Coordinates of C-alpha atoms in Angstrom, one line a residue:
M1 CA -73.1 180.2 -53.3
G2 CA -74.4 176.2 -53.4
L3 CA -71.6 173.5 -53.5
S4 CA -67.9 174.6 -53.7
R5 CA -65.2 173.3 -55.6
N6 CA -63.8 170.6 -54.2
P7 CA -60.0 170.5 -54.3
T8 CA -59.5 167.2 -52.1
P9 CA -60.7 163.9 -54.2
G10 CA -63.4 162.2 -52.1
T11 CA -64.7 165.3 -50.0
R12 CA -67.6 167.2 -51.0
Y13 CA -67.5 170.8 -49.6
L14 CA -70.9 172.5 -48.8
R15 CA -71.7 176.4 -48.1
P16 CA -74.7 178.1 -47.7
S17 CA -77.3 178.9 -50.5
G18 CA -79.3 181.4 -49.4
G19 CA -82.1 179.1 -48.9
D20 CA -83.1 175.8 -48.0
D21 CA -80.1 173.8 -48.1
Q22 CA -81.4 170.7 -47.6
P23 CA -81.4 169.1 -51.0
Q24 CA -77.9 169.6 -51.6
L25 CA -77.1 168.2 -48.2
Q26 CA -79.1 165.7 -48.8
A27 CA -77.3 164.8 -52.2
A28 CA -73.8 164.6 -50.8
I29 CA -74.6 162.1 -48.2
D30 CA -76.4 159.8 -50.9
A31 CA -73.4 160.2 -53.0
A32 CA -71.2 159.3 -49.5
E33 CA -74.0 156.3 -49.0
T34 CA -72.4 155.0 -52.7
G35 CA -69.0 155.1 -51.5
A36 CA -68.4 158.5 -54.0
I37 CA -67.2 160.5 -51.6
S38 CA -66.1 159.6 -47.7
E39 CA -66.3 162.9 -46.2
I40 CA -68.5 166.4 -46.5
V41 CA -66.9 169.4 -45.1
I42 CA -69.7 172.3 -44.0
H43 CA -68.3 176.0 -44.2
G44 CA -70.6 178.3 -42.6
M45 CA -74.4 177.7 -41.4
L46 CA -76.7 175.8 -43.8
T47 CA -80.3 176.1 -43.0
I48 CA -82.9 173.0 -43.8
A49 CA -86.7 172.9 -43.9
S50 CA -86.4 169.4 -43.3
G51 CA -84.3 166.9 -42.3
V52 CA -81.5 164.6 -43.9
T53 CA -80.5 161.1 -43.5
F54 CA -77.7 158.8 -44.1
G55 CA -79.6 155.6 -44.8
G56 CA -77.1 153.1 -44.0
S57 CA -73.8 152.0 -46.0
N58 CA -70.8 149.7 -45.6
Y59 CA -69.1 152.7 -46.8
G60 CA -68.0 155.1 -43.6
M61 CA -69.0 158.6 -44.0
T62 CA -67.5 161.8 -42.0
I63 CA -69.6 165.0 -41.6
R64 CA -67.8 168.1 -40.0
G65 CA -67.4 171.6 -40.0
T66 CA -64.8 173.8 -39.5
S67 CA -66.1 175.3 -36.0
K68 CA -68.5 174.5 -34.0
W69 CA -69.8 177.7 -33.4
K70 CA -69.8 178.6 -36.8
S71 CA -70.8 176.2 -39.3
G72 CA -73.2 173.8 -38.9
I73 CA -77.2 173.0 -39.5
T74 CA -80.0 175.6 -38.4
A75 CA -83.5 174.2 -38.6
I76 CA -85.7 176.6 -40.3
A77 CA -89.5 177.0 -40.8
G78 CA -91.0 173.4 -42.2
A79 CA -88.3 171.6 -39.4
E80 CA -89.9 172.5 -36.1
T81 CA -90.3 168.3 -35.9
A82 CA -87.7 167.3 -37.9
T83 CA -84.5 165.1 -37.1
L84 CA -81.7 167.1 -38.7
L85 CA -79.4 164.4 -39.3
T86 CA -80.3 160.7 -38.7
L87 CA -77.6 157.9 -39.1
G88 CA -79.3 154.9 -40.2
D89 CA -82.5 153.1 -41.1
G90 CA -83.4 151.5 -37.9
T91 CA -83.4 147.9 -39.3
A92 CA -80.5 146.9 -41.7
S93 CA -77.1 145.6 -40.5
Y94 CA -73.8 147.6 -42.0
N95 CA -70.1 147.9 -41.5
G96 CA -69.8 151.2 -42.0
H97 CA -68.4 153.8 -39.8
Q98 CA -70.1 157.3 -39.1
T99 CA -68.4 160.3 -37.8
V100 CA -70.1 163.4 -37.0
K101 CA -67.6 166.4 -35.6
D102 CA -67.2 170.0 -35.1
L103 CA -70.6 171.2 -36.3
K104 CA -73.6 173.4 -34.8
F105 CA -77.2 172.4 -34.7
T106 CA -79.7 174.9 -33.9
S107 CA -82.8 176.2 -34.6
S108 CA -84.0 179.8 -35.9
V109 CA -87.8 178.6 -35.1
T110 CA -89.6 177.1 -32.0
K111 CA -88.7 172.7 -32.1
T112 CA -91.6 170.9 -31.1
G113 CA -89.9 167.7 -31.9
G114 CA -87.5 165.9 -33.6
C115 CA -83.8 166.1 -32.3
A116 CA -80.2 167.2 -33.7
I117 CA -78.8 164.1 -34.4
S118 CA -80.7 160.3 -34.5
I119 CA -78.4 157.5 -34.6
N120 CA -80.7 154.9 -35.8
S121 CA -78.4 151.9 -37.3
G122 CA -79.1 148.5 -37.1
G123 CA -75.1 147.5 -36.5
E124 CA -73.1 150.1 -37.7
T125 CA -70.7 152.3 -35.8
A126 CA -70.8 156.0 -34.9
K127 CA -69.3 159.1 -33.3
I128 CA -70.6 162.3 -32.6
E129 CA -67.7 164.7 -31.6
N130 CA -67.1 168.3 -30.5
C131 CA -70.4 169.3 -31.9
S132 CA -72.6 172.4 -30.4
I133 CA -76.3 171.5 -29.9
Y134 CA -78.6 174.4 -29.2
N135 CA -82.5 174.2 -28.8
T136 CA -83.3 171.3 -31.1
Y137 CA -85.6 169.6 -28.6
D138 CA -84.0 166.7 -28.1
G139 CA -80.0 166.9 -28.4
I140 CA -79.3 163.4 -29.2
R141 CA -81.0 160.2 -30.0
L142 CA -79.8 156.5 -29.8
T143 CA -82.4 154.1 -31.4
G144 CA -81.6 151.8 -33.5
G145 CA -79.4 149.7 -31.7
A146 CA -75.8 150.5 -33.3
A147 CA -73.0 148.2 -32.1
A148 CA -70.7 151.0 -30.7
V149 CA -71.4 154.5 -30.3
Q150 CA -69.2 157.2 -28.9
I151 CA -70.9 161.0 -27.7
V152 CA -67.7 162.8 -26.9
G153 CA -66.8 166.3 -26.0
N154 CA -70.0 167.7 -27.1
D155 CA -71.7 171.0 -25.9
I156 CA -75.6 170.3 -25.7
Y157 CA -77.7 173.9 -24.6
L158 CA -81.5 172.9 -24.1
Y159 CA -82.8 176.4 -23.2
D160 CA -86.3 176.9 -24.7
S161 CA -89.3 176.2 -22.9
G162 CA -90.9 172.1 -24.0
M163 CA -87.0 171.0 -24.4
R164 CA -86.9 167.8 -23.6
D165 CA -83.5 165.2 -23.3
G166 CA -80.1 165.9 -23.8
I167 CA -79.1 162.2 -24.8
R168 CA -81.5 160.0 -25.0
I169 CA -80.7 156.1 -25.0
D170 CA -83.7 154.3 -26.3
Y171 CA -83.0 151.0 -28.4
T172 CA -86.0 149.7 -29.6
G173 CA -87.6 146.2 -29.0
T174 CA -84.2 143.9 -28.3
A175 CA -81.7 146.1 -29.9
G176 CA -80.3 147.6 -27.0
Y177 CA -78.7 144.2 -26.4
G178 CA -75.0 143.7 -27.1
T179 CA -74.6 147.8 -27.8
Q180 CA -71.5 149.7 -26.5
T181 CA -72.2 153.5 -25.9
W182 CA -69.7 155.6 -24.4
I183 CA -70.8 159.3 -23.2
V184 CA -67.9 161.4 -22.3
D185 CA -66.7 164.8 -21.4
N186 CA -70.2 166.4 -22.6
D187 CA -71.2 170.0 -21.1
M188 CA -74.8 169.8 -21.0
Y189 CA -77.3 172.8 -19.7
G190 CA -81.1 172.2 -19.1
Q191 CA -83.4 174.8 -18.5
L192 CA -85.2 173.5 -15.1
A193 CA -87.9 171.8 -16.8
A194 CA -89.2 169.2 -14.8
S195 CA -90.1 166.8 -17.6
G196 CA -86.4 167.3 -19.0
V197 CA -83.6 164.7 -18.8
G198 CA -79.9 165.5 -19.2
I199 CA -79.1 161.7 -20.2
N200 CA -82.1 159.5 -20.0
V201 CA -81.3 155.8 -20.4
L202 CA -84.7 153.8 -21.3
N203 CA -82.7 150.6 -21.9
G204 CA -79.3 149.3 -23.2
D205 CA -76.2 147.4 -22.4
A206 CA -72.4 148.4 -21.8
L207 CA -72.7 151.8 -21.2
H208 CA -69.7 154.1 -20.2
V209 CA -70.7 157.5 -18.7
R210 CA -67.6 159.7 -17.3
G211 CA -66.2 163.2 -16.9
N212 CA -69.8 164.7 -18.1
S213 CA -70.9 167.9 -16.4
V214 CA -74.7 167.5 -16.4
V215 CA -76.7 170.8 -14.8
A216 CA -79.8 172.1 -14.7
F217 CA -81.8 169.4 -16.2
G218 CA -85.7 168.3 -14.9
T219 CA -83.8 165.2 -14.0
N220 CA -80.1 165.2 -14.8
F221 CA -79.1 161.7 -15.1
Q222 CA -81.8 158.8 -15.2
I223 CA -81.9 155.0 -15.9
D224 CA -85.8 154.5 -16.2
P225 CA -86.0 151.1 -18.3
N226 CA -89.0 150.9 -20.9
Q227 CA -88.4 146.9 -21.4
N228 CA -86.8 143.7 -20.5
H229 CA -83.6 142.7 -21.5
T230 CA -82.0 139.1 -21.3
P231 CA -79.7 139.9 -19.8
E232 CA -81.6 142.7 -17.9
T233 CA -81.0 146.3 -18.6
G234 CA -77.5 147.5 -17.0
Y235 CA -74.0 146.6 -16.7
Y236 CA -73.2 150.5 -16.6
L237 CA -70.4 152.3 -15.4
I238 CA -71.1 156.6 -14.8
T239 CA -68.0 157.8 -13.4
D240 CA -66.4 161.3 -12.7
N241 CA -69.6 163.4 -13.5
I242 CA -71.3 166.3 -12.0
F243 CA -74.9 166.1 -11.5
S244 CA -76.3 169.5 -10.1
D245 CA -78.7 171.6 -9.8
C246 CA -82.1 169.6 -10.9
G247 CA -85.3 171.5 -11.5
G248 CA -87.1 168.1 -11.0
S249 CA -87.3 165.8 -8.1
Y250 CA -83.5 164.3 -8.3
N251 CA -80.4 164.8 -9.6
V252 CA -79.8 160.7 -10.2
Y253 CA -82.7 158.5 -10.6
V254 CA -82.7 154.5 -10.9
N255 CA -86.1 153.0 -11.6
G256 CA -86.6 149.4 -10.8
A257 CA -90.1 149.5 -10.1
T258 CA -91.0 147.9 -13.4
Y259 CA -88.4 146.3 -15.2
Q260 CA -84.8 145.1 -14.5
V261 CA -82.0 147.5 -14.0
S262 CA -78.9 145.5 -13.1
K263 CA -75.3 146.4 -11.5
P264 CA -75.3 150.3 -12.4
Q265 CA -72.1 151.5 -11.0
F266 CA -71.7 155.1 -9.7
T267 CA -68.1 156.3 -8.4
A268 CA -66.6 159.3 -7.7
N269 CA -69.4 161.3 -9.1
H270 CA -70.6 164.8 -7.6
I271 CA -74.5 165.0 -6.9
V272 CA -75.3 168.3 -5.3
Y273 CA -78.0 171.0 -5.5
A274 CA -81.1 169.4 -5.9
G275 CA -83.4 172.3 -6.0
L276 CA -86.2 173.3 -3.2
S277 CA -89.1 171.2 -5.4
A278 CA -86.8 168.1 -5.4
T279 CA -87.4 164.9 -3.3
A280 CA -83.8 163.7 -2.7
G281 CA -80.3 164.5 -4.8
A282 CA -80.5 160.7 -5.8
H283 CA -83.3 158.1 -5.6
V284 CA -82.9 154.1 -6.4
V285 CA -86.1 152.5 -6.2
G286 CA -88.1 149.3 -7.3
T287 CA -88.1 145.5 -6.6
N288 CA -86.7 144.7 -10.3
L289 CA -83.5 146.9 -9.3
N290 CA -80.3 145.0 -8.2
G291 CA -76.9 145.9 -7.4
V292 CA -76.5 149.5 -7.8
R293 CA -73.6 150.8 -6.0
F294 CA -72.0 154.1 -5.1
S295 CA -68.3 154.5 -4.4
G296 CA -66.6 157.7 -3.8
C297 CA -69.4 159.7 -4.4
Y298 CA -70.1 163.4 -3.1
F299 CA -73.8 163.8 -1.9
G300 CA -74.0 167.7 -1.0
Q301 CA -76.4 170.4 -0.1
N302 CA -79.4 168.9 -1.9
Y303 CA -82.1 171.1 -0.7
G304 CA -85.3 169.3 -1.3
G305 CA -84.6 166.3 0.6
A306 CA -82.2 163.6 1.6
G307 CA -79.1 163.0 -0.1
L308 CA -79.9 159.3 -1.2
L309 CA -83.0 157.8 -0.9
I310 CA -83.2 154.1 -1.2
G311 CA -86.8 153.6 -2.1
T312 CA -89.5 151.1 -1.7
A313 CA -88.4 147.3 -2.2
A314 CA -85.0 148.3 -3.9
K315 CA -82.5 145.6 -2.7
N316 CA -78.7 145.1 -2.5
V317 CA -77.9 148.4 -2.7
S318 CA -74.2 149.4 -1.4
V319 CA -72.9 152.9 -0.6
Q320 CA -69.1 152.8 0.6
D321 CA -66.2 155.7 1.0
S322 CA -69.0 158.6 0.4
T323 CA -69.6 161.8 1.8
F324 CA -73.1 163.4 2.7
V325 CA -72.8 166.9 3.4
G326 CA -75.5 170.0 4.2
N327 CA -78.6 167.9 2.8
S328 CA -81.5 169.9 4.2
G329 CA -83.1 166.2 5.2
D330 CA -80.9 163.5 5.9
G331 CA -77.7 162.0 4.3
I332 CA -79.1 158.7 3.6
E333 CA -82.9 157.9 4.1
I334 CA -84.1 154.1 3.7
A335 CA -87.9 153.1 3.1
S336 CA -89.7 150.4 4.8
G337 CA -88.8 147.0 3.9
V338 CA -85.3 147.7 1.8
T339 CA -83.1 144.9 2.7
G340 CA -79.8 144.0 1.3
F341 CA -78.3 147.0 1.8
Q342 CA -74.7 148.0 2.8
I343 CA -73.3 151.5 4.0
I344 CA -69.8 151.2 4.7
G345 CA -67.2 153.5 5.4
N346 CA -69.1 156.7 4.6
R347 CA -68.9 160.6 6.3
M348 CA -71.9 162.5 6.8
I349 CA -72.3 165.9 8.7
S350 CA -74.7 168.3 8.8
G351 CA -72.2 171.3 7.8
N352 CA -70.3 171.7 4.5
M353 CA -67.0 171.0 6.7
G354 CA -65.6 175.2 5.9
G355 CA -67.6 176.1 3.0
G356 CA -70.2 178.5 5.0
V357 CA -73.2 176.3 3.5
S358 CA -76.2 176.7 6.1
I359 CA -78.3 174.1 5.3
T360 CA -79.0 171.5 8.4
Q361 CA -78.8 167.9 7.7
D362 CA -81.0 166.2 10.2
Y363 CA -79.7 162.7 10.8
G364 CA -76.9 160.8 8.8
I365 CA -79.2 157.6 8.8
R366 CA -83.0 157.5 8.9
Y367 CA -84.2 153.7 9.0
G368 CA -87.8 153.9 7.7
G369 CA -89.0 151.0 8.9
S370 CA -88.1 147.0 9.5
H371 CA -84.8 146.1 7.4
S372 CA -82.9 143.1 7.5
D373 CA -79.5 141.2 5.5
A374 CA -78.1 144.4 5.8
I375 CA -74.1 145.9 6.7
V376 CA -73.9 149.2 8.3
A377 CA -70.2 149.7 9.3
M378 CA -67.7 152.2 10.2
N379 CA -69.6 155.3 9.0
D380 CA -68.6 158.7 10.5
L381 CA -71.7 160.1 11.7
R382 CA -70.7 162.7 13.9
G383 CA -71.8 166.2 13.3
N384 CA -75.7 166.2 12.0
A385 CA -78.0 168.6 13.4
T386 CA -80.2 166.1 15.3
A387 CA -78.7 162.6 15.8
A388 CA -76.7 160.3 13.8
T389 CA -80.0 158.0 13.1
V390 CA -83.7 158.0 13.4
G391 CA -85.5 154.7 13.2
T392 CA -84.8 151.2 13.9
A393 CA -81.5 149.6 12.8
P394 CA -81.5 146.2 10.5
S395 CA -81.4 143.7 12.9
T396 CA -82.2 140.2 11.4
N397 CA -79.1 138.3 9.4
S398 CA -77.6 141.8 10.0
T399 CA -74.4 143.7 11.1
V400 CA -74.5 147.4 12.4
T401 CA -70.7 148.1 13.8
G402 CA -68.1 150.5 14.5
N403 CA -70.0 153.5 13.4
I404 CA -69.2 157.2 15.3
S405 CA -71.5 158.9 16.2

């Protein structure tokens, strides 16, 4: 059918043509770049054999569907490695705002590269809202350092073998400094491939991750910088999320082994059911990692090891008011040489306080060797299968007091 009649000034309505819809979709986007239209509405599923790009403009654009289940874009033969929709040219800075909402992105061919949506702006703002994304290799990529990005209320399901990341934040060069990114209330499901990451943070600044359910990726949430920023990569708030059923080593992984990670704050997250091949529910590691805090979190039934592994050379890690229940290793395991940690006011127990889980948590805290400059206080360590703690507690410049065992 092609282009429909346009009863609303400034709006372009698109319908499937029965062939490759890339030309009509790109033509509508080009019109939006010039300011000739401000809104594109898609009825039904367009099919495209190559991607489309909004190169950048001082004019805003909204591209939306009528239903995130029934209207949107399907990749067909020719688009196996394509990014279906790119916003921005990655270099120039514009003042326009782009909104993508109520659309379905999927593929009728096996995707071996690309993603559903790439935000590649040099300074614009963008919002991805209430979309559904299926089997598009990566789901959403942030690569160009947009001034503010909101990814809100989307369904991202990457089932096929070879799928990678649900949301991938990789602001190139120094573009991540000064960005603001909100990832809020998304439902994300992987397919247990060890290489896939639900939310993969490779760099950036001022990140808010809240209210997401991230399940069955290789790693469900990861901060693993690929460059240093000034100031350092970090200032992240990760709050009220569920990270569950990882297929790889960890539900949550924070790596400061090579590049700086500063002050990520994990609050009221559920970090649960790490798979049998996992090493821990959460793992924080590295000499460049500084000031990680877990507060009010639940670490439970992580089958592959400890609830939380504080790894080699990590420093200034704080764990407060959290619960560690029924992990197959220990509640918290601390590698040798870790210093400056605080473990205060936590509850650690072998069972699940009434839920009937049978796995056993050996120790509340496992000290891995020499530790200093630490506080371990007011923790309830009763009920672990073997003992409250194992190893040598920190003594140099340290306080270990008020713990119940």
